[in-house]
């Protein structure tokens, strides 16, 4: 803690506090950071930052408490460094300290206001649907200001096919009749980019417009990511406003929390979520949550939370099929109004198979390219424009790479991947490497066995199921394996 004193305030005054150029640069740094992190997060953690001056190549930023200083240092320190350096090449370091706010008035008055998000395209959202409307005015502190809804994510734009028809039907049902028996909570789960967030936004849009038309008033709906739920909760604790936070949440008609897996390991937030959840369900209000796994597979989430989450309707979004990918691409191309030959759509649907977001991004790139050069989309331009994307998807991981990464990770010798040693310290990593080889390559079990010191295919089979079992039981271990997988896939 450089310059820290016993009472937590930091000493040694830097200079150049009144240099108008620096003050303007500071205002831009704040503005950029605010745009990057969003209004709510900015208000919670960063608003109280003040400019402490410059000393040589070092800028000082002050915060009023040690808690805030530590938080900002660890969460935003690198961004502040980078943003300052981008503004002013001479600045190489940002020192974040506890300290007075003598010039705070000045710094606050020049801070760039962030742009409020654009209003939804449809224009059908009643003004009273405050809970989902993005917050624009400072000081406004509603529960739902966590996230604005994406105007593109509606039921109309969601393409339905075998893998998602059940989830879609459930979402529709909840949007038409929130809190109806059997559908509360609605738990949507599935892999990345398969449409969970899209469906949740669609429910929220429907509830704030459709519901209003039917019942004379819009439902009060809050949609937020689990991460934002946690930030809001911590911020409420910090400003001693937990009662208010609880009351706001409990006055909702519908609460939606996206990516609930984020709460794993965040015990206090989980507890708060659980109480809110119970209070709302008991009061006949609707809960919608999403996660990357089913309630029973969300190991690391408290048992009672999992149990309650599984009590309503659990709907999973399966991996897309080729047919669904084609339909999605057709719908998106039609919406963009750009003709894309069937051959190109088929090519994309074959090549990009895991994630609709990536599929969409590839198509958007083709369309942008065509518009820019005023040329039609063809099979040849598609191959050219998407060269890098397609290469990434073609990439094959080798068993040798897997063995190398895994032994580095657990700090064992590479030769132990094929040695006969059975000590747990080497046997477990070896099993993980076999598991990853099965998951990430198209090699058969006997082929994998041969690469691990000529082991039998049943040994590989055992390793694969053992690792899967351990992952389900031990969240820390599962995280290690996932991390390795991600590193290998990149
Ligand atoms: P998740 O939350 O499951 O990770 P998203 O809901 O963010 O995924 O979806 C990723 C992208 O793919 C979004 O742009 C979404 O509109 C699009 N998408 C996913 N599934 C569909 C679908 N069935 N129809 C249309 N668009 C979809
Ligand atoms: Mg999502």
Short mmCIF file of C-alpha atoms and ligand atoms in Angstrom, two decimals:
data_model
loop_
_atom_site.label_atom_id
_atom_site.label_comp_id
_atom_site.label_asym_id
_atom_site.label_seq_id
_atom_site.Cartn_x
_atom_site.Cartn_y
_atom_site.Cartn_z
CA UNK A 1 0.00 0.00 0.00
CA UNK A 2 2.27 2.82 -1.16
CA UNK A 3 2.00 6.03 0.85
CA UNK A 4 -0.61 4.54 3.19
CA UNK A 5 -0.82 5.86 6.74
CA UNK A 6 -2.24 4.28 9.81
CA UNK A 7 -5.63 5.89 9.51
CA UNK A 8 -5.92 4.72 5.95
CA UNK A 9 -5.45 8.09 4.28
CA UNK A 10 -2.53 8.45 1.93
CA UNK A 11 -0.01 11.26 2.03
CA UNK A 12 2.31 13.16 -0.37
CA UNK A 13 0.54 15.65 -2.59
CA UNK A 14 1.13 15.43 -6.31
CA UNK A 15 0.90 18.59 -8.39
CA UNK A 16 -0.72 20.03 -11.51
CA UNK A 17 -4.23 19.91 -10.13
CA UNK A 18 -5.35 22.96 -12.02
CA UNK A 19 -3.90 22.20 -15.45
CA UNK A 20 -6.99 22.53 -17.68
CA UNK A 21 -5.65 20.02 -20.16
CA UNK A 22 -5.20 17.38 -17.50
CA UNK A 23 -8.58 18.12 -16.04
CA UNK A 24 -10.14 17.64 -19.46
CA UNK A 25 -8.21 14.41 -19.95
CA UNK A 26 -9.44 13.19 -16.59
CA UNK A 27 -13.00 13.98 -17.60
CA UNK A 28 -12.58 11.90 -20.74
CA UNK A 29 -11.03 9.00 -18.83
CA UNK A 30 -14.00 9.00 -16.47
CA UNK A 31 -16.43 9.27 -19.35
CA UNK A 32 -14.87 6.33 -21.18
CA UNK A 33 -14.81 4.20 -18.08
CA UNK A 34 -18.45 5.03 -17.44
CA UNK A 35 -19.36 3.97 -20.96
CA UNK A 36 -17.39 0.76 -20.59
CA UNK A 37 -18.77 -0.38 -17.28
CA UNK A 38 -22.29 1.05 -17.54
CA UNK A 39 -24.19 3.49 -15.39
CA UNK A 40 -25.06 1.32 -12.46
CA UNK A 41 -21.62 -0.05 -11.89
CA UNK A 42 -20.13 3.39 -12.37
CA UNK A 43 -22.43 4.94 -9.82
CA UNK A 44 -21.76 2.18 -7.35
CA UNK A 45 -18.00 2.10 -7.42
CA UNK A 46 -16.51 4.91 -9.42
CA UNK A 47 -18.57 8.06 -9.02
CA UNK A 48 -16.66 9.14 -5.98
CA UNK A 49 -13.29 9.06 -7.71
CA UNK A 50 -11.54 12.38 -7.78
CA UNK A 51 -8.49 13.64 -9.59
CA UNK A 52 -5.51 14.05 -7.28
CA UNK A 53 -3.04 15.55 -9.75
CA UNK A 54 0.04 14.41 -11.63
CA UNK A 55 3.55 13.79 -10.49
CA UNK A 56 6.00 12.98 -13.27
CA UNK A 57 4.51 10.03 -15.14
CA UNK A 58 2.07 9.17 -12.38
CA UNK A 59 -1.51 10.28 -11.93
CA UNK A 60 -3.24 10.15 -8.59
CA UNK A 61 -6.87 9.18 -8.28
CA UNK A 62 -8.56 9.45 -4.92
CA UNK A 63 -11.41 7.64 -3.27
CA UNK A 64 -13.02 8.49 0.04
CA UNK A 65 -12.70 5.12 1.77
CA UNK A 66 -10.25 2.28 1.94
CA UNK A 67 -12.90 -0.16 0.88
CA UNK A 68 -13.60 1.77 -2.30
CA UNK A 69 -9.92 2.29 -2.97
CA UNK A 70 -9.21 -1.43 -2.74
CA UNK A 71 -12.19 -2.33 -4.85
CA UNK A 72 -11.33 0.19 -7.56
CA UNK A 73 -7.68 -0.82 -7.49
CA UNK A 74 -8.39 -4.47 -7.99
CA UNK A 75 -11.31 -4.17 -10.40
CA UNK A 76 -10.60 -1.09 -12.45
CA UNK A 77 -6.90 -0.36 -11.86
CA UNK A 78 -5.76 -1.79 -15.17
CA UNK A 79 -8.49 -0.03 -17.13
CA UNK A 80 -7.66 3.29 -15.50
CA UNK A 81 -4.01 2.83 -16.40
CA UNK A 82 -4.82 1.98 -19.99
CA UNK A 83 -7.34 4.79 -20.42
CA UNK A 84 -4.99 7.38 -18.96
CA UNK A 85 -2.15 6.17 -21.11
CA UNK A 86 -4.35 6.35 -24.19
CA UNK A 87 -5.26 9.96 -23.30
CA UNK A 88 -1.78 11.04 -22.41
CA UNK A 89 1.28 9.05 -23.49
CA UNK A 90 3.35 10.55 -20.66
CA UNK A 91 1.24 8.91 -18.01
CA UNK A 92 2.47 5.45 -17.16
CA UNK A 93 0.94 4.75 -13.82
CA UNK A 94 -2.22 5.52 -11.92
CA UNK A 95 -1.92 5.60 -8.18
CA UNK A 96 -5.23 4.95 -6.47
CA UNK A 97 -5.36 6.31 -2.94
CA UNK A 98 -7.60 7.17 -0.09
CA UNK A 99 -7.93 10.88 0.24
CA UNK A 100 -9.91 14.10 0.49
CA UNK A 101 -12.05 15.31 -2.30
CA UNK A 102 -11.02 18.96 -2.44
CA UNK A 103 -11.53 19.25 -6.17
CA UNK A 104 -14.38 16.82 -6.36
CA UNK A 105 -16.85 19.52 -7.29
CA UNK A 106 -14.71 20.36 -10.27
CA UNK A 107 -14.19 16.78 -11.34
CA UNK A 108 -17.88 16.03 -10.99
CA UNK A 109 -18.94 19.04 -12.97
CA UNK A 110 -16.84 18.17 -15.99
CA UNK A 111 -17.66 14.50 -16.08
CA UNK A 112 -19.07 13.54 -19.44
CA UNK A 113 -22.65 12.37 -19.24
CA UNK A 114 -23.13 8.90 -20.59
CA UNK A 115 -25.46 8.45 -23.49
CA UNK A 116 -28.77 6.92 -22.50
CA UNK A 117 -29.43 3.78 -24.51
CA UNK A 118 -31.72 4.24 -27.51
CA UNK A 119 -35.42 3.63 -26.94
CA UNK A 120 -36.81 0.34 -28.19
CA UNK A 121 -37.72 0.33 -31.83
CA UNK A 122 -41.31 -0.75 -31.39
CA UNK A 123 -42.32 2.26 -29.31
CA UNK A 124 -45.03 0.17 -27.68
CA UNK A 125 -43.57 0.21 -24.21
CA UNK A 126 -45.66 2.25 -21.85
CA UNK A 127 -43.81 4.96 -19.99
CA UNK A 128 -44.88 3.56 -16.65
CA UNK A 129 -42.94 0.37 -17.16
CA UNK A 130 -40.19 1.90 -15.14
CA UNK A 131 -38.70 -1.29 -13.88
CA UNK A 132 -37.37 -2.34 -17.22
CA UNK A 133 -36.67 1.09 -18.64
CA UNK A 134 -33.00 2.02 -18.58
CA UNK A 135 -32.12 4.53 -15.91
CA UNK A 136 -31.03 7.82 -17.32
CA UNK A 137 -31.05 10.28 -14.47
CA UNK A 138 -28.38 10.12 -11.88
CA UNK A 139 -29.57 9.30 -8.40
CA UNK A 140 -32.33 7.16 -9.74
CA UNK A 141 -31.80 3.89 -8.03
CA UNK A 142 -34.44 1.44 -9.08
CA UNK A 143 -33.98 -2.25 -8.82
CA UNK A 144 -34.57 -2.80 -12.45
CA UNK A 145 -32.16 -0.24 -13.75
CA UNK A 146 -29.65 -3.06 -13.95
CA UNK A 147 -30.11 -3.74 -17.59
CA UNK A 148 -31.85 -2.28 -20.56
CA UNK A 149 -33.73 -4.67 -22.77
CA UNK A 150 -32.41 -5.34 -26.22
CA UNK A 151 -35.07 -4.25 -28.71
CA UNK A 152 -33.99 -7.02 -31.11
CA UNK A 153 -34.76 -9.77 -28.60
CA UNK A 154 -38.47 -10.34 -29.08
CA UNK A 155 -40.63 -13.42 -29.63
CA UNK A 156 -41.10 -12.36 -33.24
CA UNK A 157 -37.41 -12.49 -33.98
CA UNK A 158 -36.86 -15.81 -32.22
CA UNK A 159 -36.66 -18.69 -34.67
CA UNK A 160 -38.29 -21.80 -33.30
CA UNK A 161 -37.08 -25.31 -34.09
CA UNK A 162 -36.89 -28.72 -32.46
CA UNK A 163 -34.04 -27.86 -30.05
CA UNK A 164 -35.76 -24.82 -28.55
CA UNK A 165 -39.49 -25.27 -29.11
CA UNK A 166 -40.19 -26.38 -25.57
CA UNK A 167 -38.28 -23.49 -23.99
CA UNK A 168 -40.00 -21.12 -26.40
CA UNK A 169 -43.45 -22.44 -25.52
CA UNK A 170 -42.74 -22.11 -21.81
CA UNK A 171 -41.50 -18.56 -22.24
CA UNK A 172 -44.61 -17.67 -24.23
CA UNK A 173 -46.81 -19.14 -21.58
CA UNK A 174 -45.15 -17.16 -18.79
CA UNK A 175 -45.38 -13.97 -20.81
CA UNK A 176 -49.10 -14.50 -21.33
CA UNK A 177 -49.91 -15.56 -17.83
CA UNK A 178 -47.23 -14.85 -15.27
CA UNK A 179 -47.15 -16.99 -12.13
CA UNK A 180 -49.51 -19.60 -13.47
CA UNK A 181 -49.36 -22.94 -11.71
CA UNK A 182 -46.55 -25.21 -12.82
CA UNK A 183 -44.54 -22.50 -14.53
CA UNK A 184 -43.11 -20.77 -11.52
CA UNK A 185 -40.18 -20.48 -11.43
CA UNK A 186 -39.34 -20.84 -15.08
CA UNK A 187 -35.80 -22.13 -15.30
CA UNK A 188 -34.17 -21.85 -18.73
CA UNK A 189 -30.85 -23.50 -19.29
CA UNK A 190 -28.46 -24.31 -22.08
CA UNK A 191 -25.02 -23.60 -23.51
CA UNK A 192 -23.63 -20.25 -24.53
CA UNK A 193 -25.36 -18.39 -27.34
CA UNK A 194 -28.41 -20.62 -27.63
CA UNK A 195 -31.01 -17.95 -26.88
CA UNK A 196 -31.55 -17.83 -23.10
CA UNK A 197 -31.12 -14.09 -22.82
CA UNK A 198 -33.12 -13.57 -25.99
CA UNK A 199 -36.10 -15.45 -24.54
CA UNK A 200 -35.91 -13.61 -21.22
CA UNK A 201 -35.92 -10.22 -22.92
CA UNK A 202 -38.80 -11.38 -25.09
CA UNK A 203 -40.82 -12.24 -21.98
CA UNK A 204 -40.05 -8.85 -20.50
CA UNK A 205 -41.06 -6.98 -23.66
CA UNK A 206 -44.27 -8.91 -23.89
CA UNK A 207 -45.09 -8.30 -20.25
CA UNK A 208 -44.52 -4.59 -20.42
CA UNK A 209 -46.52 -4.08 -23.61
CA UNK A 210 -48.89 -7.01 -24.15
CA UNK A 211 -49.74 -7.35 -20.50
CA UNK A 212 -50.46 -3.63 -20.31
CA UNK A 213 -52.87 -3.86 -23.19
CA UNK A 214 -54.77 -6.72 -21.55
CA UNK A 215 -54.77 -5.64 -17.94
CA UNK A 216 -54.68 -1.90 -18.16
CA UNK A 217 -51.34 -1.67 -16.47
CA UNK A 218 -47.91 -2.94 -17.33
CA UNK A 219 -46.44 -5.59 -15.10
CA UNK A 220 -43.51 -4.36 -13.10
CA UNK A 221 -40.67 -6.47 -14.37
CA UNK A 222 -37.02 -6.42 -13.47
CA UNK A 223 -34.49 -8.18 -15.63
CA UNK A 224 -30.87 -8.37 -14.50
CA UNK A 225 -27.86 -10.59 -14.72
CA UNK A 226 -26.92 -12.48 -11.58
CA UNK A 227 -23.75 -10.44 -11.56
CA UNK A 228 -25.72 -7.24 -11.45
CA UNK A 229 -27.95 -8.65 -8.77
CA UNK A 230 -24.82 -9.12 -6.71
CA UNK A 231 -23.50 -5.61 -7.40
CA UNK A 232 -26.83 -4.10 -6.45
CA UNK A 233 -26.93 -6.16 -3.31
CA UNK A 234 -23.40 -5.24 -2.25
CA UNK A 235 -24.03 -1.60 -3.05
CA UNK A 236 -27.16 -1.70 -0.91
CA UNK A 237 -25.22 -3.18 1.98
CA UNK A 238 -22.53 -0.57 1.61
CA UNK A 239 -24.96 2.32 1.63
CA UNK A 240 -27.01 0.68 4.38
CA UNK A 241 -30.01 0.43 2.14
CA UNK A 242 -30.63 -3.31 2.21
CA UNK A 243 -34.18 -2.88 3.46
CA UNK A 244 -34.95 -0.63 0.53
CA UNK A 245 -33.33 -3.07 -1.86
CA UNK A 246 -35.37 -5.95 -0.49
CA UNK A 247 -38.59 -3.96 -0.62
CA UNK A 248 -37.98 -2.88 -4.19
CA UNK A 249 -37.40 -6.45 -5.27
CA UNK A 250 -40.38 -7.74 -3.37
CA UNK A 251 -42.73 -5.23 -4.93
CA UNK A 252 -42.10 -6.63 -8.40
CA UNK A 253 -44.55 -8.72 -10.40
CA UNK A 254 -41.79 -10.52 -12.25
CA UNK A 255 -38.13 -10.94 -11.41
CA UNK A 256 -35.73 -12.29 -14.01
CA UNK A 257 -32.18 -13.19 -13.18
CA UNK A 258 -29.91 -14.23 -16.04
CA UNK A 259 -26.84 -16.48 -15.79
CA UNK A 260 -27.45 -17.68 -12.29
CA UNK A 261 -24.32 -19.84 -12.33
CA UNK A 262 -22.51 -16.62 -11.49
CA UNK A 263 -23.80 -16.92 -7.92
CA UNK A 264 -21.82 -20.09 -7.30
CA UNK A 265 -19.46 -19.41 -4.47
CA UNK A 266 -21.09 -16.05 -3.67
CA UNK A 267 -22.77 -17.26 -0.52
CA UNK A 268 -24.21 -14.05 0.88
CA UNK A 269 -25.71 -13.06 -2.46
CA UNK A 270 -27.10 -16.55 -2.92
CA UNK A 271 -28.75 -16.29 0.46
CA UNK A 272 -30.32 -12.96 -0.45
CA UNK A 273 -31.48 -14.31 -3.77
CA UNK A 274 -33.02 -17.28 -2.03
CA UNK A 275 -35.02 -15.09 0.37
CA UNK A 276 -36.19 -12.79 -2.39
CA UNK A 277 -37.10 -15.79 -4.46
CA UNK A 278 -39.17 -17.32 -1.69
CA UNK A 279 -40.88 -14.07 -0.84
CA UNK A 280 -41.88 -13.47 -4.44
CA UNK A 281 -43.04 -17.00 -5.15
CA UNK A 282 -45.04 -17.06 -1.93
CA UNK A 283 -46.68 -13.80 -2.93
CA UNK A 284 -47.70 -15.33 -6.26
CA UNK A 285 -45.15 -13.44 -8.34
CA UNK A 286 -43.27 -14.90 -11.28
CA UNK A 287 -39.57 -15.72 -11.29
CA UNK A 288 -37.61 -16.48 -14.43
CA UNK A 289 -34.00 -17.55 -14.21
CA UNK A 290 -31.42 -18.86 -16.62
CA UNK A 291 -28.21 -20.80 -16.16
CA UNK A 292 -25.74 -22.77 -18.18
CA UNK A 293 -26.76 -26.04 -16.50
CA UNK A 294 -29.87 -27.65 -15.10
CA UNK A 295 -30.68 -27.01 -11.42
CA UNK A 296 -29.44 -30.43 -10.40
CA UNK A 297 -26.15 -29.94 -12.26
CA UNK A 298 -25.44 -26.55 -10.77
CA UNK A 299 -23.08 -27.98 -8.21
CA UNK A 300 -21.82 -25.27 -5.94
CA UNK A 301 -25.25 -23.75 -5.60
CA UNK A 302 -26.83 -24.48 -2.27
CA UNK A 303 -28.99 -27.57 -2.16
CA UNK A 304 -32.14 -25.76 -1.00
CA UNK A 305 -31.72 -23.17 -3.77
CA UNK A 306 -31.36 -25.89 -6.38
CA UNK A 307 -34.35 -27.71 -5.04
CA UNK A 308 -36.58 -24.66 -5.22
CA UNK A 309 -35.30 -23.73 -8.65
CA UNK A 310 -36.27 -27.13 -9.93
CA UNK A 311 -39.79 -26.91 -8.52
CA UNK A 312 -41.43 -25.07 -11.39
CA UNK A 313 -40.79 -25.55 -15.06
CA UNK A 314 -37.32 -26.50 -16.20
CA UNK A 315 -36.76 -26.06 -19.92
CA UNK A 316 -33.53 -26.59 -21.75
CA UNK A 317 -32.28 -25.08 -24.95
CA UNK A 318 -30.53 -27.87 -26.80
CA UNK A 319 -27.61 -27.43 -29.14
CA UNK A 320 -28.83 -26.20 -32.51
CA UNK A 321 -29.43 -28.59 -35.36
CA UNK A 322 -28.35 -27.91 -38.91
CA UNK A 323 -31.96 -27.19 -39.86
CA UNK A 324 -32.41 -24.65 -37.09
CA UNK A 325 -29.19 -22.91 -38.00
CA UNK A 326 -30.35 -22.60 -41.59
CA UNK A 327 -33.71 -21.17 -40.48
CA UNK A 328 -32.02 -18.65 -38.20
CA UNK A 329 -29.68 -17.55 -40.96
CA UNK A 330 -32.55 -17.23 -43.43
CA UNK A 331 -34.56 -15.14 -40.99
CA UNK A 332 -31.65 -12.85 -40.23
CA UNK A 333 -30.70 -12.39 -43.88
CA UNK A 334 -34.30 -11.59 -44.74
CA UNK A 335 -34.49 -9.06 -41.92
CA UNK A 336 -31.33 -7.38 -43.16
CA UNK A 337 -32.84 -7.24 -46.62
CA UNK A 338 -29.73 -8.57 -48.29
CA UNK A 339 -29.97 -11.57 -50.58
CA UNK A 340 -27.62 -14.34 -49.48
CA UNK A 341 -27.32 -17.41 -51.69
CA UNK A 342 -28.49 -20.68 -50.16
CA UNK A 343 -25.06 -22.16 -50.73
CA UNK A 344 -23.53 -19.53 -48.45
CA UNK A 345 -26.10 -20.14 -45.73
CA UNK A 346 -25.46 -23.89 -45.93
CA UNK A 347 -21.75 -23.30 -45.78
CA UNK A 348 -22.08 -21.19 -42.61
CA UNK A 349 -24.49 -23.61 -40.97
CA UNK A 350 -22.02 -26.43 -41.60
CA UNK A 351 -18.99 -24.59 -40.36
CA UNK A 352 -20.25 -22.71 -37.30
CA UNK A 353 -22.11 -25.17 -35.20
CA UNK A 354 -21.84 -24.29 -31.55
CA UNK A 355 -23.17 -20.83 -30.96
CA UNK A 356 -25.89 -18.76 -32.61
CA UNK A 357 -24.14 -15.57 -31.63
CA UNK A 358 -21.12 -16.51 -33.73
CA UNK A 359 -23.27 -17.63 -36.58
CA UNK A 360 -25.02 -14.28 -36.51
CA UNK A 361 -21.74 -12.38 -36.32
CA UNK A 362 -20.40 -14.20 -39.37
CA UNK A 363 -23.52 -13.40 -41.36
CA UNK A 364 -23.43 -9.76 -40.25
CA UNK A 365 -19.88 -9.50 -41.43
CA UNK A 366 -20.80 -10.79 -44.85
CA UNK A 367 -23.68 -8.36 -45.08
CA UNK A 368 -21.55 -5.43 -43.94
CA UNK A 369 -18.90 -6.34 -46.46
CA UNK A 370 -21.43 -6.57 -49.26
CA UNK A 371 -22.90 -3.18 -48.33
CA UNK A 372 -19.53 -1.53 -48.03
CA UNK A 373 -18.28 -2.63 -51.42
CA UNK A 374 -21.70 -2.62 -52.96
CA UNK A 375 -21.26 -6.20 -54.16
CA UNK A 376 -23.53 -9.20 -53.77
CA UNK A 377 -22.71 -11.89 -51.24
CA UNK A 378 -21.24 -14.92 -53.00
CA UNK A 379 -19.70 -18.18 -51.93
CA UNK A 380 -16.25 -16.89 -52.88
CA UNK A 381 -16.52 -13.62 -50.94
CA UNK A 382 -17.88 -15.56 -47.96
CA UNK A 383 -14.80 -17.75 -47.87
CA UNK A 384 -12.56 -14.76 -48.23
CA UNK A 385 -14.27 -12.48 -45.70
CA UNK A 386 -14.69 -15.20 -43.09
CA UNK A 387 -11.27 -16.69 -43.57
CA UNK A 388 -10.18 -16.17 -39.95
CA UNK A 389 -13.49 -17.22 -38.40
CA UNK A 390 -13.57 -20.43 -40.36
CA UNK A 391 -9.98 -21.21 -39.58
CA UNK A 392 -10.70 -20.93 -35.85
CA UNK A 393 -13.57 -23.35 -36.24
CA UNK A 394 -11.44 -25.75 -38.21
CA UNK A 395 -8.74 -25.80 -35.61
CA UNK A 396 -7.99 -29.24 -34.26
CA UNK A 397 -6.41 -29.77 -30.92
CA UNK A 398 -3.86 -32.59 -30.78
CA UNK A 399 -3.45 -35.08 -27.97
CA UNK A 400 0.16 -33.95 -27.58
CA UNK A 401 -0.98 -30.36 -26.94
CA UNK A 402 -3.50 -31.57 -24.40
CA UNK A 403 -0.88 -33.63 -22.57
CA UNK A 404 1.51 -30.71 -22.53
CA UNK A 405 -1.02 -28.21 -21.18
CA UNK A 406 -2.37 -30.56 -18.56
CA UNK A 407 1.07 -31.50 -17.24
CA UNK A 408 2.05 -27.85 -17.07
CA UNK A 409 -1.14 -27.05 -15.22
CA UNK A 410 -0.52 -29.61 -12.50
CA UNK A 411 3.21 -29.27 -12.65
CA UNK A 412 4.06 -32.86 -13.46
CA UNK A 413 6.47 -34.26 -16.03
CA UNK A 414 5.19 -34.69 -19.54
CA UNK A 415 6.59 -38.23 -19.58
CA UNK A 416 4.22 -39.12 -16.74
CA UNK A 417 1.35 -38.88 -19.21
CA UNK A 418 2.54 -42.21 -20.58
CA UNK A 419 4.38 -43.60 -17.57
CA UNK A 420 3.09 -46.45 -15.45
CA UNK A 421 3.10 -44.40 -12.23
CA UNK A 422 -0.15 -44.63 -10.35
CA UNK A 423 0.31 -42.02 -7.63
CA UNK A 424 -2.78 -39.83 -7.50
CA UNK A 425 -0.68 -36.71 -8.20
CA UNK A 426 0.06 -38.00 -11.69
CA UNK A 427 -2.83 -40.36 -12.26
CA UNK A 428 -5.49 -37.67 -11.88
CA UNK A 429 -3.95 -35.23 -14.38
CA UNK A 430 -3.48 -38.14 -16.75
CA UNK A 431 -7.18 -38.93 -16.47
CA UNK A 432 -8.04 -35.31 -17.14
CA UNK A 433 -5.88 -35.34 -20.24
CA UNK A 434 -7.67 -38.48 -21.47
CA UNK A 435 -11.01 -36.86 -20.76
CA UNK A 436 -10.05 -33.75 -22.71
CA UNK A 437 -8.68 -35.86 -25.54
CA UNK A 438 -12.07 -37.56 -25.79
CA UNK A 439 -13.91 -34.24 -25.66
CA UNK A 440 -11.75 -32.15 -27.94
CA UNK A 441 -10.47 -34.55 -30.58
CA UNK A 442 -12.17 -37.06 -32.80
CA UNK A 443 -9.81 -39.86 -31.77
CA UNK A 444 -11.28 -43.18 -30.73
CA UNK A 445 -10.79 -44.63 -27.25
CA UNK A 446 -8.14 -47.19 -28.39
CA UNK A 447 -6.26 -44.44 -30.25
CA UNK A 448 -6.28 -42.25 -27.15
CA UNK A 449 -5.15 -45.18 -25.01
CA UNK A 450 -2.17 -45.78 -27.27
CA UNK A 451 -1.02 -42.17 -26.86
CA UNK A 452 -1.03 -42.59 -23.09
CA UNK A 453 1.62 -45.30 -22.85
CA UNK A 454 -0.35 -47.97 -24.68
CA UNK A 455 -3.17 -48.13 -22.18
CA UNK A 456 -6.27 -50.16 -22.84
CA UNK A 457 -9.41 -48.43 -24.16
CA UNK A 458 -11.29 -49.41 -20.99
CA UNK A 459 -8.79 -47.39 -18.98
CA UNK A 460 -9.66 -44.36 -21.09
CA UNK A 461 -13.34 -45.03 -20.68
CA UNK A 462 -12.93 -45.23 -16.94
CA UNK A 463 -10.93 -41.99 -16.91
CA UNK A 464 -13.61 -40.16 -18.87
CA UNK A 465 -16.42 -41.17 -16.55
CA UNK A 466 -14.32 -40.64 -13.44
CA UNK A 467 -13.47 -37.08 -14.45
CA UNK A 468 -17.07 -36.29 -15.33
CA UNK A 469 -18.14 -37.62 -11.95
CA UNK A 470 -15.53 -35.56 -10.10
CA UNK A 471 -16.49 -32.45 -12.02
CA UNK A 472 -20.07 -32.84 -10.92
CA UNK A 473 -19.02 -33.19 -7.32
CA UNK A 474 -16.17 -30.73 -6.98
CA UNK A 475 -16.69 -27.22 -8.35
CA UNK A 476 -13.02 -26.29 -7.98
CA UNK A 477 -11.91 -29.30 -9.99
CA UNK A 478 -14.58 -28.62 -12.61
CA UNK A 479 -13.31 -25.09 -12.94
CA UNK A 480 -9.76 -26.33 -13.52
CA UNK A 481 -10.89 -28.68 -16.25
CA UNK A 482 -13.06 -26.02 -17.89
CA UNK A 483 -10.18 -23.59 -17.83
CA UNK A 484 -7.93 -26.09 -19.54
CA UNK A 485 -10.56 -26.80 -22.12
CA UNK A 486 -10.97 -23.14 -22.92
CA UNK A 487 -7.23 -22.63 -23.19
CA UNK A 488 -6.96 -25.56 -25.57
CA UNK A 489 -9.88 -24.44 -27.69
CA UNK A 490 -8.42 -20.98 -28.27
P1 LIG B 1 -27.48 -17.05 -24.36
O1 LIG B 1 -28.07 -16.05 -23.42
O2 LIG B 1 -28.14 -18.38 -24.30
O3 LIG B 1 -25.98 -17.16 -24.25
P2 LIG B 1 -28.43 -15.22 -26.36
O4 LIG B 1 -29.86 -15.18 -26.00
O5 LIG B 1 -27.63 -14.04 -25.98
O6 LIG B 1 -27.73 -16.54 -25.84
O7 LIG B 1 -28.32 -15.45 -27.93
C1 LIG B 1 -27.14 -15.16 -28.66
C2 LIG B 1 -27.52 -14.53 -29.98
O8 LIG B 1 -28.11 -15.48 -30.81
C3 LIG B 1 -28.51 -13.40 -29.84
O9 LIG B 1 -28.19 -12.38 -30.75
C4 LIG B 1 -29.83 -14.03 -30.19
O10 LIG B 1 -30.72 -13.12 -30.76
C5 LIG B 1 -29.41 -15.08 -31.19
N1 LIG B 1 -30.28 -16.27 -31.14
C6 LIG B 1 -30.13 -17.36 -30.37
N2 LIG B 1 -31.09 -18.26 -30.62
C7 LIG B 1 -31.89 -17.71 -31.55
C8 LIG B 1 -33.09 -18.13 -32.23
N3 LIG B 1 -33.64 -19.31 -31.99
N4 LIG B 1 -33.63 -17.28 -33.13
C9 LIG B 1 -33.07 -16.10 -33.39
N5 LIG B 1 -31.96 -15.64 -32.80
C10 LIG B 1 -31.37 -16.43 -31.89
MG1 LIG B 2 -27.14 -14.85 -22.00
#
